[in-house]
Coordinates of C-alpha atoms in Angstrom, one line a residue:
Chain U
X238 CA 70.4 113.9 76.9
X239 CA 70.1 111.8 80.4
X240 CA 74.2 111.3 81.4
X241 CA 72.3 107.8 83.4
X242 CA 71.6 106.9 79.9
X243 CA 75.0 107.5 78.3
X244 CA 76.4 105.7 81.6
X245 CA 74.2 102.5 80.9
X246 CA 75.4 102.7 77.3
X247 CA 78.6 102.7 77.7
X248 CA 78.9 100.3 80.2
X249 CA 76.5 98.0 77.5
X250 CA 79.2 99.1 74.9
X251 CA 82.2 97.8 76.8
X252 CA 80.5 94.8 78.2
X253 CA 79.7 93.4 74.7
X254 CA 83.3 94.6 73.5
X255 CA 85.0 92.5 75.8
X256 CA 86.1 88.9 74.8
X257 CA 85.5 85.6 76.8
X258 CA 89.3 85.1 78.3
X259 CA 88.2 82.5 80.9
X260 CA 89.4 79.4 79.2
X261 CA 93.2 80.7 78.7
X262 CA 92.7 81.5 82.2
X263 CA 92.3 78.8 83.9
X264 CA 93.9 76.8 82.0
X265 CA 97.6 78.7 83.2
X266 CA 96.5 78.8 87.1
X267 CA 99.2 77.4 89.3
X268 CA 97.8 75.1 92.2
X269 CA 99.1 76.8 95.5
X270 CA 99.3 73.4 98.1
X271 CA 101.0 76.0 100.4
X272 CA 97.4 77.9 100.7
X273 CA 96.6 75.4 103.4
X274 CA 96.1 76.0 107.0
X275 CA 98.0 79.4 106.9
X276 CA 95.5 80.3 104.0
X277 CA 93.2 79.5 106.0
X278 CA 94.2 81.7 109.1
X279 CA 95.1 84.5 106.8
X280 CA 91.4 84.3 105.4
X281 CA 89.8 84.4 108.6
X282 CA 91.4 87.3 109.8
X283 CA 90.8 88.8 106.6
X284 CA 87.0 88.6 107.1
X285 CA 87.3 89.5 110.7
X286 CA 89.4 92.9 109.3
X287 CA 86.5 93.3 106.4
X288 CA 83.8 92.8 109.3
X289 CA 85.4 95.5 111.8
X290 CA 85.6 97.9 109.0
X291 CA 81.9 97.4 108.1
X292 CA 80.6 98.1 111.3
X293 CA 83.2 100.8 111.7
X294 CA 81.3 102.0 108.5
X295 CA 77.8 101.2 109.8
X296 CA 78.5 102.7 113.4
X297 CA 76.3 106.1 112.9
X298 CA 73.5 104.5 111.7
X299 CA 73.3 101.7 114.4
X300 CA 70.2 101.9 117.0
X301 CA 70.1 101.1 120.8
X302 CA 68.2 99.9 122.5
X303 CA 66.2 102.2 125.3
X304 CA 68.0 100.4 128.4
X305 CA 71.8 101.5 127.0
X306 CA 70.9 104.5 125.3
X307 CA 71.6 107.0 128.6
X308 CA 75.5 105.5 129.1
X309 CA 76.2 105.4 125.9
X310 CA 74.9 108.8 125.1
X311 CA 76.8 110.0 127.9
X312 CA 79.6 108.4 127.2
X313 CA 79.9 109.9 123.9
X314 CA 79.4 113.4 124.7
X315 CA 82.0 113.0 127.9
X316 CA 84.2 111.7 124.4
X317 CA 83.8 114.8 122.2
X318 CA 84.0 117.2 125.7
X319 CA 87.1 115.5 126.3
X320 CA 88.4 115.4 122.5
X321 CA 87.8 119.0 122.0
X322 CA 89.3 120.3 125.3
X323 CA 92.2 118.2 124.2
X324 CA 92.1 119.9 121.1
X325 CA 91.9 123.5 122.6
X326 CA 94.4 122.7 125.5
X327 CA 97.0 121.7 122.7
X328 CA 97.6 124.7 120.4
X329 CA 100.3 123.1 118.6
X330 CA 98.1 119.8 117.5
X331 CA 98.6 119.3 114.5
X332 CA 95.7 119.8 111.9
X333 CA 95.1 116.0 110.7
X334 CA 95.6 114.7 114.5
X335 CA 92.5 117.5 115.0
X336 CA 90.2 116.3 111.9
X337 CA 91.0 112.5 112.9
X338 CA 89.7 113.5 116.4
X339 CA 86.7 115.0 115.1
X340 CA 86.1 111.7 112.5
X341 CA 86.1 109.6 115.7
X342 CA 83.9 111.8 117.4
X343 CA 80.9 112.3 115.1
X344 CA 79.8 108.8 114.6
X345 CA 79.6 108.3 119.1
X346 CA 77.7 111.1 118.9
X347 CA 75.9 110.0 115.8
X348 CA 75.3 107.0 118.2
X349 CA 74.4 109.1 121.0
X350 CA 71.6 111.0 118.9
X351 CA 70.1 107.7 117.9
X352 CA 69.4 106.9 121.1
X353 CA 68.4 110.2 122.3
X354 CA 65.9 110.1 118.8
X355 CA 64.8 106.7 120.0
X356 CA 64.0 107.9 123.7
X357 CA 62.1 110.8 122.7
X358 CA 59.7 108.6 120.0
X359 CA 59.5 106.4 123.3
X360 CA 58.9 109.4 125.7
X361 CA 56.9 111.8 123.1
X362 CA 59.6 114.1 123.8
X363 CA 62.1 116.4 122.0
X364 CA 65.5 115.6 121.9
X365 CA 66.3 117.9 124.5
X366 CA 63.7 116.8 126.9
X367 CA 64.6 113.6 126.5
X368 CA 68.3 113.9 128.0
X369 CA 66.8 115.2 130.7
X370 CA 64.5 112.5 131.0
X371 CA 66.7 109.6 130.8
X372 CA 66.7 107.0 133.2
X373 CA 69.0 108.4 136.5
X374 CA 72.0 106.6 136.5
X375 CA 72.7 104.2 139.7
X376 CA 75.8 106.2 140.6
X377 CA 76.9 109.8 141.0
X378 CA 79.7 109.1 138.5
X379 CA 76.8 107.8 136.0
X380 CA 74.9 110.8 136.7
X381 CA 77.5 113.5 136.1
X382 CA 78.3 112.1 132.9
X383 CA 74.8 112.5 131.8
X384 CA 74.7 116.1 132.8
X385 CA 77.9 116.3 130.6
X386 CA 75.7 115.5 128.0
X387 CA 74.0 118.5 126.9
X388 CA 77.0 120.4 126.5
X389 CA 78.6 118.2 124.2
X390 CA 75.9 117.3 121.7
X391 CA 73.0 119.5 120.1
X392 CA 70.3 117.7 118.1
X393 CA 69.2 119.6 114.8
X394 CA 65.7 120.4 116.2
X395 CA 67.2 122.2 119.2
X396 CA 69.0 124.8 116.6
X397 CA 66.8 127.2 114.9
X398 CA 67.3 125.8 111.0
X399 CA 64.3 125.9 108.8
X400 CA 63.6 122.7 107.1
X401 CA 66.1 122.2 104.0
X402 CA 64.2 123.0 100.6
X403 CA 66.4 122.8 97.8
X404 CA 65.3 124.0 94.5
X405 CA 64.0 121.2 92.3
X406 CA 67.4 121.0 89.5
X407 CA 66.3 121.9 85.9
X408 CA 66.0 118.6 83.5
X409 CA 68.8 120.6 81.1
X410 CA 71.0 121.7 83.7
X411 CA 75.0 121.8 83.6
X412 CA 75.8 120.0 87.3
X413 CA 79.0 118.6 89.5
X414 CA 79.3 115.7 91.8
X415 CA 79.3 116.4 95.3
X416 CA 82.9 115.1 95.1
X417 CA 84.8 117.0 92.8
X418 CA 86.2 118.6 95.2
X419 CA 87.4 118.6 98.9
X420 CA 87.3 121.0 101.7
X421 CA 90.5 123.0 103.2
X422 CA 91.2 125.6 104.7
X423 CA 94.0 126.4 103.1
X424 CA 91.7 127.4 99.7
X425 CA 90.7 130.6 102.0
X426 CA 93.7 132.0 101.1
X427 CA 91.3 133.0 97.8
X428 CA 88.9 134.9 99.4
X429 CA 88.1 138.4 98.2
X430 CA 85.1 139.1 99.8
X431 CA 84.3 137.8 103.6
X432 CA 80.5 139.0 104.5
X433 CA 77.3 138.3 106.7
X434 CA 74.6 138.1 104.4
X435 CA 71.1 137.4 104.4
X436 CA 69.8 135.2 101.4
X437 CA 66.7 137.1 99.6
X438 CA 66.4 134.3 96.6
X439 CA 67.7 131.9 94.8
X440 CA 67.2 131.1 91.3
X441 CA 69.3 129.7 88.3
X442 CA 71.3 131.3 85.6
X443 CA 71.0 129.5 82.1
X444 CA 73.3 129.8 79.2
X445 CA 72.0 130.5 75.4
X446 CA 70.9 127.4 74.9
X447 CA 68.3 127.0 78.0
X448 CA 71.0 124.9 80.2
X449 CA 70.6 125.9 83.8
X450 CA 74.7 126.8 84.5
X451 CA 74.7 128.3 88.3
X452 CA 72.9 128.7 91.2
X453 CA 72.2 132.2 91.6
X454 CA 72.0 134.1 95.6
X455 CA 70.7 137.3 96.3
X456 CA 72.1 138.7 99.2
X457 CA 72.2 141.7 101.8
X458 CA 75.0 142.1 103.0
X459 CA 74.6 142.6 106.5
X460 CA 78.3 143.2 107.6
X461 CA 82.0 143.2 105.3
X462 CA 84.6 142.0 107.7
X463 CA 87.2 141.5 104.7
X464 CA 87.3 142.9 101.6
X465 CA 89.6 143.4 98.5
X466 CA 87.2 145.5 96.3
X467 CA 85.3 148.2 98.3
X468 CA 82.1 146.6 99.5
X469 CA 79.8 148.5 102.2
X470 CA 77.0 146.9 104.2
X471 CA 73.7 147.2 103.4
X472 CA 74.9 146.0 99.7
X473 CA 72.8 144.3 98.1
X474 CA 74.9 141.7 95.7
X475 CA 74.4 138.5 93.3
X476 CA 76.6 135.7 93.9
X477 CA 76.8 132.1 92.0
X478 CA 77.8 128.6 92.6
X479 CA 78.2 125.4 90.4
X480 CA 74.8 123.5 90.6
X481 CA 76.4 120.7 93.3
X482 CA 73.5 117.7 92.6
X483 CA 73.9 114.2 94.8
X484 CA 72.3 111.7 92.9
X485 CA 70.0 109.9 95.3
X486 CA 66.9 108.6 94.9
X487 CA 66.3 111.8 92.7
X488 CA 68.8 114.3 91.8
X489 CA 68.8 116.3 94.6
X490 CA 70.6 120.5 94.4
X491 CA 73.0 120.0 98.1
X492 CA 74.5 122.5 100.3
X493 CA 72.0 125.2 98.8
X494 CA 71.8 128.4 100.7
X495 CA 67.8 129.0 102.7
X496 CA 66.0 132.3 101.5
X497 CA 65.8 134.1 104.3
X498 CA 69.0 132.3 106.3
X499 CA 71.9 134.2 107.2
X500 CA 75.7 132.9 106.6
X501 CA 79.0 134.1 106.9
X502 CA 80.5 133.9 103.2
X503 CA 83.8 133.6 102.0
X504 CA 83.9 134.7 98.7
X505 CA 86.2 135.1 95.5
X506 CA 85.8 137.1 92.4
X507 CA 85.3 134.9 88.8
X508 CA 85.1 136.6 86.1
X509 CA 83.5 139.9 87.3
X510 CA 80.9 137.8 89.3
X511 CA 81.1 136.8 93.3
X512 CA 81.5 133.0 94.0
X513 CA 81.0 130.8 96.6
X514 CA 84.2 130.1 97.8
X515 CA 83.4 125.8 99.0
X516 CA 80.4 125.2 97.1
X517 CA 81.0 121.6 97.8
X518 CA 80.4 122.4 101.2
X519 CA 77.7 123.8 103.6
X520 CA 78.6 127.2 104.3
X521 CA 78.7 129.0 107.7
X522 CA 75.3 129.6 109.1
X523 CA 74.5 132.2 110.8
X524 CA 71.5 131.1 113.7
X525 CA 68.7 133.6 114.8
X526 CA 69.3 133.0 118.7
X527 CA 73.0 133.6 118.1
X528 CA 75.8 130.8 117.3
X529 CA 77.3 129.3 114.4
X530 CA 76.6 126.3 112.6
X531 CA 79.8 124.9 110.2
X532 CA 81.3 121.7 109.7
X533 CA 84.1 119.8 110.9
X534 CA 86.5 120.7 107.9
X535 CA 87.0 124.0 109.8
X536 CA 89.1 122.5 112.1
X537 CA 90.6 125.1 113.4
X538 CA 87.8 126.8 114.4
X539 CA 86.8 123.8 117.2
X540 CA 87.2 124.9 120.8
X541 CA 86.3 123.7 124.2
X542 CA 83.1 125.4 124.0
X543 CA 81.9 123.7 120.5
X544 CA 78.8 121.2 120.2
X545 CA 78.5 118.2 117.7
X546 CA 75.3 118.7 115.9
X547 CA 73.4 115.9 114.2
X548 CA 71.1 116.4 111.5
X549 CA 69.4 114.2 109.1
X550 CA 70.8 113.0 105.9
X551 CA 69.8 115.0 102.9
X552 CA 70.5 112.8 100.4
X553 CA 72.4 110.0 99.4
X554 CA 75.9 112.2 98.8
X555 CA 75.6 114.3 101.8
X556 CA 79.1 113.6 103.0
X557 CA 78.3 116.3 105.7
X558 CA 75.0 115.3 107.6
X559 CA 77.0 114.2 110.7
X560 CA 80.2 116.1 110.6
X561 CA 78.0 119.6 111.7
X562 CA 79.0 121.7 114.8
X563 CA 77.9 124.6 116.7
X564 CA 79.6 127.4 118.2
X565 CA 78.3 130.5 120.3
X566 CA 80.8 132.4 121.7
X567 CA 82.1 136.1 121.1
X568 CA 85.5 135.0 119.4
X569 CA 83.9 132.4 116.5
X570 CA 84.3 135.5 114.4
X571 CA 87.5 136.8 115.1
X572 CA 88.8 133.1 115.1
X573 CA 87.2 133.0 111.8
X574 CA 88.7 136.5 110.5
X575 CA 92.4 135.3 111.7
X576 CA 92.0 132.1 110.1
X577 CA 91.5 134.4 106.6
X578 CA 94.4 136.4 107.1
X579 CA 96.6 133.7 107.7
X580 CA 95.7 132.3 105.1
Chain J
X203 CA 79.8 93.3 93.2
X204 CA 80.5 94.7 97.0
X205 CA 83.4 94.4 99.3
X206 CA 81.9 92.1 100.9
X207 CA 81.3 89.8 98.0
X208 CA 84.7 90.7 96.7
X209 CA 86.3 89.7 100.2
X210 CA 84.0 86.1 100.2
X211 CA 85.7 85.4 96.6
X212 CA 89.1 86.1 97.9
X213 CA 88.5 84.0 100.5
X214 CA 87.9 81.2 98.2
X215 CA 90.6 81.6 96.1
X216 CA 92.1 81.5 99.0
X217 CA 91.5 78.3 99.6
X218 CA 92.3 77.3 96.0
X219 CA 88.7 77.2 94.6
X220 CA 88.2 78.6 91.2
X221 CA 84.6 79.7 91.8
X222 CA 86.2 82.9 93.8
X223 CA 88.2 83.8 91.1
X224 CA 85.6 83.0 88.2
X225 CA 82.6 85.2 89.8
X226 CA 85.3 88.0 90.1
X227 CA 86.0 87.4 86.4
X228 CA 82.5 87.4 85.5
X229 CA 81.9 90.9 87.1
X230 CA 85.1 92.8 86.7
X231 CA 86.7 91.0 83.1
X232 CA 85.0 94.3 81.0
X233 CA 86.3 96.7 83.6
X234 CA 89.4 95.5 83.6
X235 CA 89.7 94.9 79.3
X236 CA 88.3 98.1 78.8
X237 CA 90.6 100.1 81.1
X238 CA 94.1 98.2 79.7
X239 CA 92.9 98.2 75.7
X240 CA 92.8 102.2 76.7
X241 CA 96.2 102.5 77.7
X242 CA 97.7 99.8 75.1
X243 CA 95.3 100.4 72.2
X244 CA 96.1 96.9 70.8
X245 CA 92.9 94.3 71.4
X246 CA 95.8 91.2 71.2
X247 CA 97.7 93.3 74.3
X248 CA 95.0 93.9 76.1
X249 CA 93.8 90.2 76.0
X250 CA 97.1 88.9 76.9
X251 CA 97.5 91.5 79.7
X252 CA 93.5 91.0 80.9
X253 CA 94.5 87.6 81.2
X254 CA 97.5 88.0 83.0
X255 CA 95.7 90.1 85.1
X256 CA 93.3 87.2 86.6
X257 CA 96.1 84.5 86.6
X258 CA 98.4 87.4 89.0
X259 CA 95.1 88.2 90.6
X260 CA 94.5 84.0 91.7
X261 CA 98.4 84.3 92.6
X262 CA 98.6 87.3 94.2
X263 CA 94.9 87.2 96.5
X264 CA 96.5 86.5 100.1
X265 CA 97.8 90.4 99.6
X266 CA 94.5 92.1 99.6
X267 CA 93.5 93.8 102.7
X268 CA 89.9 93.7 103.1
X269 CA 88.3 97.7 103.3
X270 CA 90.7 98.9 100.9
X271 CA 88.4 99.2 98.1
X272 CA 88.9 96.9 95.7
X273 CA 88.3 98.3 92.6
X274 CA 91.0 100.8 92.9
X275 CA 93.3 98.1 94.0
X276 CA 92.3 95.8 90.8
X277 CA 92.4 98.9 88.9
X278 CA 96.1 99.6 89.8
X279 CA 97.6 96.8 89.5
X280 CA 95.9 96.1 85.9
X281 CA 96.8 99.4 84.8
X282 CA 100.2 98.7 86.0
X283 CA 100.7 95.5 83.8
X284 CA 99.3 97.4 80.9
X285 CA 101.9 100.0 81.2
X286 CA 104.8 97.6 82.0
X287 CA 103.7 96.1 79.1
X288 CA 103.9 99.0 76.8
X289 CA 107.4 99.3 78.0
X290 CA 108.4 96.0 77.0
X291 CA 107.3 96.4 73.9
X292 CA 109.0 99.4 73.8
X293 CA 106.1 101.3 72.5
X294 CA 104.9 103.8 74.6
X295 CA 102.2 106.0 74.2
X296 CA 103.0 109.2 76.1
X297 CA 99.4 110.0 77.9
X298 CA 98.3 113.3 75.3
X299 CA 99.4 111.8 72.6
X300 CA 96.7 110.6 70.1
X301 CA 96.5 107.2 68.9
X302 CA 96.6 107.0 65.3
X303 CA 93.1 105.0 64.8
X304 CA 92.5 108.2 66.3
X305 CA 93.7 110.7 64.5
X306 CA 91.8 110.4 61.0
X307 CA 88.4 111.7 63.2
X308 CA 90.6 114.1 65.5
X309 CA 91.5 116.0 62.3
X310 CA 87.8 115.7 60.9
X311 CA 85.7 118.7 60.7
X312 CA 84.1 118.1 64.3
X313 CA 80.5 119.6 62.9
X314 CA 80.3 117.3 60.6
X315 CA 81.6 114.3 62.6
X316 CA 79.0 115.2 65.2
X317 CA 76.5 115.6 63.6
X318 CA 75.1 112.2 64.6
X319 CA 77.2 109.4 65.6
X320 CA 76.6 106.0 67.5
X321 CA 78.4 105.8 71.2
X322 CA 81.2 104.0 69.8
X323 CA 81.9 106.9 66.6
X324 CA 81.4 109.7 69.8
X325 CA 83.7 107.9 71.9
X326 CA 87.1 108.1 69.3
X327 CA 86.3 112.0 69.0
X328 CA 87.3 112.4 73.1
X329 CA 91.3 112.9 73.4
X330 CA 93.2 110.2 74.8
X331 CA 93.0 111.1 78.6
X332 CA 89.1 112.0 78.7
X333 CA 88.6 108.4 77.3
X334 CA 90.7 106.8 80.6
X335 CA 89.0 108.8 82.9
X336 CA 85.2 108.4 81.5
X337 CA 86.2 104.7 81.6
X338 CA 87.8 104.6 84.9
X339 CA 84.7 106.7 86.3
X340 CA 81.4 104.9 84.5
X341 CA 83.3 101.2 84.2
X342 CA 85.2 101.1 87.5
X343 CA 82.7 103.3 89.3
X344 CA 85.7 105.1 91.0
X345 CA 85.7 108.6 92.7
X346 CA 87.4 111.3 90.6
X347 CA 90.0 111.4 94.2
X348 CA 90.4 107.8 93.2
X349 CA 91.4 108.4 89.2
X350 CA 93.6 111.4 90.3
X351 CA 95.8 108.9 92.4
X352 CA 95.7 106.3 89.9
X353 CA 96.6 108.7 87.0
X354 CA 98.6 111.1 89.1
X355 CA 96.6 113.7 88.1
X356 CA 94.9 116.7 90.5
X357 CA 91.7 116.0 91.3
X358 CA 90.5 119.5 89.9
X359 CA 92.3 118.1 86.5
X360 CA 90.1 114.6 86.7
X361 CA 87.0 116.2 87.1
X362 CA 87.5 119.4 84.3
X363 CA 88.6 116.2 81.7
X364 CA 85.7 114.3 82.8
X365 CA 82.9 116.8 82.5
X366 CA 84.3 118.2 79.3
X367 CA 84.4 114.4 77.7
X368 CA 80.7 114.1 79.0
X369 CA 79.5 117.6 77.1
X370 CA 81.7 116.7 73.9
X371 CA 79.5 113.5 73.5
X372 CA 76.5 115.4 74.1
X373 CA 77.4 117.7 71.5
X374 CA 77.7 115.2 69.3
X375 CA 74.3 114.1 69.6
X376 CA 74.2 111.1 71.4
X377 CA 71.3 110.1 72.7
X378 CA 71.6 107.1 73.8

C-alpha cells in the first residue's frame, strides 16, 4: 500500500468529517476598536520580523552578482577562520555556543560558494581556480582577505567524493523519515565497535514477506581503534541501517554509504548484528588524498585547522548538504577516539 | 497555507477584518476539529471547543510572532482548550486509556477485524495515542520533534507509535 495514498485519505476522511462552525463563529467575535494605530504598528513589525526570518531562511540559496562575489566570499571565509579559531582558542565554550557558531557560519559560506560557483560558470573555471581568479581587490587589506579564502572554504569538487548514487528504494520497503531522529554526540557513548572500513556493497535485507527492512554494508575493516567484542583488521563484516528515505521529488535512500568509499564507523551491536550508530546522518568519510569529511554535529571535533565544505543538495530532506566540513590533520583521529571514551 | 500567508491573515485580523480569520478557518478548521475530537472524544465538545478555538484565535492574534511556526502554535493552544476542557468537565481521559466506542473493536479478534475494513473501521483499531500522533503528523503536517513537545513525549517514542499505527493499518488491508 502507498503511505502518500493513506496520507491523502485520511486527510479526505477528516476534511469531510468536520462540520461547518463558521456561522457560530462569527457571530461571538468581539470588535477590538483598540486594534487601531498600535495594531497597526504591531502588524508591521510583525511582517518586518516574518520578512528577516525568510531571508534568514533563504540566505544559502541567494546568488551574487559577479562584481560582489570576491568581498563577500572573502568575507565569509575571514568569518568561519575567525569563528573556528574562536572556537579552538576557547576550550571551555560551551557546546551549543560552538553548534550556534557553526549554524551562522555555513549559510556565509553557503553564500560564498554561490559566488565562487557563479565565477567559475563565468570564468570556465573550477571552484578553486576561480578564487584565485577573482577580481584583485583595490587594497592590501581586500587582498589578504581573499588569500584567507582558501583556507576557510573547500568546494565539494575540490574533495575527492565520487558522485552520490543511492540505491533506487524497493516499492515494498519498511522506511524512516530523515527526521526521526537527531544527532549528538552524547549517543557515542553506545558504540561497541569504532573502525576504518572500506564499503564492498550494498544491498537490502527483506523480511518473509518481500518487505525490504535494512540497508545492508559489506565492509573491510581496514583498522579497529575501539572495540568491545574482539574484532581484528582485515575483517571482513556486515553491518545494517534503517532504510532513511527523504521524500523529494522521488523517494530518495539518504546518507547511504559509496561502494568503494572508506569511513570511520561508530558502531553498536542489535541483536547479534553491527549497526550504524547515526543512520540519520552522514558518516565520517574517509578521503583518498588524506582528511576527513563529517558534519557540523561533531562539534567537538572543529579546530582552527577545519574547512567548511559545500556540496549540493541531495534531496529535498538533506538537512546536511551545507553543514559538511573537512579536516586533515594528524589528531582528527585521536580527537575522534577521546571523544568515544568520554563518552 | 504558508507562514507567509498565515502572517498576511494575522495581519488582517489585526486590523479587525474577518477575511484573515475566515481563510485561516477555511484551511486549518479540519486540523484543528480533528486533533480536539481526538483528545475529548465527544463531536458536541469538540465543536464547542473548535469554535472557541477561532473566536480566542481572532482575540488573541496580536501574540503570534511571525517564524514561529504556526501550526504548532495553533496546535498548542487548541489542544490546550481541549484538555482544559476535559477537566472542566471533570472527565478525563488519561492518554493510554481506551475510549469506550473503542473498546468493542480493541477486544475483537484483530484477524478478523482486519480482514478488510474502510479507513475509518482501520482507524478505531489504532490505540488512543497512535491516533493523536498519525493526526498531528498527516493533518497538522508537524515534525515528530514537533508532536514530542506537544505531547511531551520523546521523540524516539513519537516516531515508534507513528510507524507502528502506519503498519497496523496496512495490515488491515487498507488500500486506500
Amino acid at each position: 500500500m502507498d503511505e502518500k495514498r493513506l496520507e491523502q485519505e485520511y486527510r479526505r476522511l477528516q476534511n469531510e468529517a468536520a462540520p461547518d462552525l463558521w456561522d457560530r463563529i462569527e457571530g461571538r467575535l468581539k470588535e477590538h476598536p483598540e486594534r487601531g494605530e498600535r495594531a497597526g504598528m504591531e502588524t508591521a513589525e510583525m511582517q518586518e520580523s516574518g520578512r528577516r526570518e525568510s531571508a534568514r531562511r533563504k540566505s544559502a540559496r541567494r546568488k551574487y552578482g559577479r562584481y560582489g562575489y570576491g568581498i563577500t566570499a572573502a568575507a565569509a571565509a575571514i568569518a568561519i577562520t575567525a569563528g573556528l579559531n574562536i572556537a579552538r582558542n576557547s576550550g571551555n565554550m560551551a557546546e551549543g555556543t560552538k553548534q550556534a557558531v557553526m549554524e551562522e557560519l555555513a549559510p556565509a559560506a553557503s553564500e560564498a560558494i554561490a559566488a565562487e560557483t557563479e565565477a567559475a560558470g563565468a570564468h570556465g573555471q573550477d571552484g578553486a581556480a576561480s578564487v584565485a581568479g577573482a577580481p584583485q581587490a583595490d587594497t592590501d587589506g581586500q587582498s589578504h582577505l581573499a588569500q584567507a579564502l582558501s583556507g576557510g572554504v573547500v568546494t565539494w569538487q575540490q574533495l575527492s567524493v565520487a558522485e552520490y548514487t543511492a540505491l533506487p528504494v524497493p516499492e515494498r520497503a519498511v522506511t524512516v523519515p530523515e527526521d526521526s531522529r537527531y544527532f549528538s554526540e552524547d549517543i557515542l557513548a553506545d558504540t561497541g565497535l569504532l573502525c576504518g572500513a572500506r564499503v564492498d556493497g550494498v544491498s537490502f535485507e527483506y523480511d518473509s514477506s518481500g518487505k525490504a527492512v535494512k540497508v545492508v554494508y559489506d565492509l573491510s575493516v581496514d583498522e579497529v581503534y575501539y572495540a568491545e567484542d574482539y574484532i581484528a583488521s582485515a575483517d571482513r563484516i556486515q553491518v545494517k541501517s534503517p532504510i532513511i528515505q527523504a521524500d523529494g521529488d522521488e523517494a530518495f535512500l539518504l546518507y547511504q554509504l559509496q561502494t568503494g568509499g572508506t569511513y570511520l564507523l561508530p558502531l553498536r551491536m542489535v541483536e547479534g548484528s553491527w549497526e550504524l550508530l547515526y543512520p540519520f546522518a552522514p558518516q565520517v568519510q574517509v578521503l583518498k588524498e588524506g582528511g576527513y569529511l563529517f558534519h557540523t554535529g561533531y562539534v567537538s571535533l572543529m579546530d582552527s585547522g577545519t574547512c567548511v565544505v559545500i556540496g549540493q543538495q541531495e534531496a529535498a530532506n538533506d538537512y546536511y548538504y551545507d553543514r559538511m566540513l573537512f579536516r586533515n590533520d594528524d589528531s582528527f583521529l585521536s580527537d575522534f577516539l577521546s571523544l568515544v571514551e568520554q563518552s | 497555507m504558508d507562514d507567509r500567508q498565515f502572517e498576511e491573515n494575522i495581519s488582517r485580523i489585526c486590523k479587525n477584518d474577518k477575511s484573515g480569520l475566515r481563510a485561516i478557518y477555511e484551511d486549518y478548521n479540519p486540523m484543528i476539529y480533528s486533533m480536539v475530537l481526538g483528545v475529548l472524544h465527544n463531536r458536541e465538545d469538540a465543536e464547542d471547543v473548535t469554535s472557541e478555538f477561532f473566536i480566542r484565535l481572532w482575540d488573541i492574534a496580536g501574540t503570534y510572532r511571525a517564524g514561529s511556526g504556526h501550526r504548532a502554535w495553533m496546535i498548542t493552544v487548541a489542544r490546550n482548550m481541549a484538555i482544559d476542557c476535559l477537566r472542566k468537565h471533570h472527565r478525563e481521559v488519561l492518554s493510554a486509556e481506551i475510549p469506550d466506542y473503542l473498546q468493542t473493536r480493541q477486544e475483537m479478534n484483530e484477524a478478523n477485524l482486519c480482514e478488510r475494513l474502510n479507513l475509518e473501521q482501520a482507524l478505531t483499531t489504532l490505540k488512543e495515542e497512535e491516533r493523536q500522533i498519525v493526526n498531528l503528523k498527516i493533518m497538522g503536517e508537524l515534525t515528530f520533534q514537533e508532536i514530542a513537545g506537544i505531547l511531551k513525549k520523546p521523540l524516539g517514542t513519537v516516531t515508534w507509535r507513528y510507524r507502528t499505527a502506519i503498519q497496523k493499518l496496512k495490515r488491515c488491508g487498507y488500500d486506500g
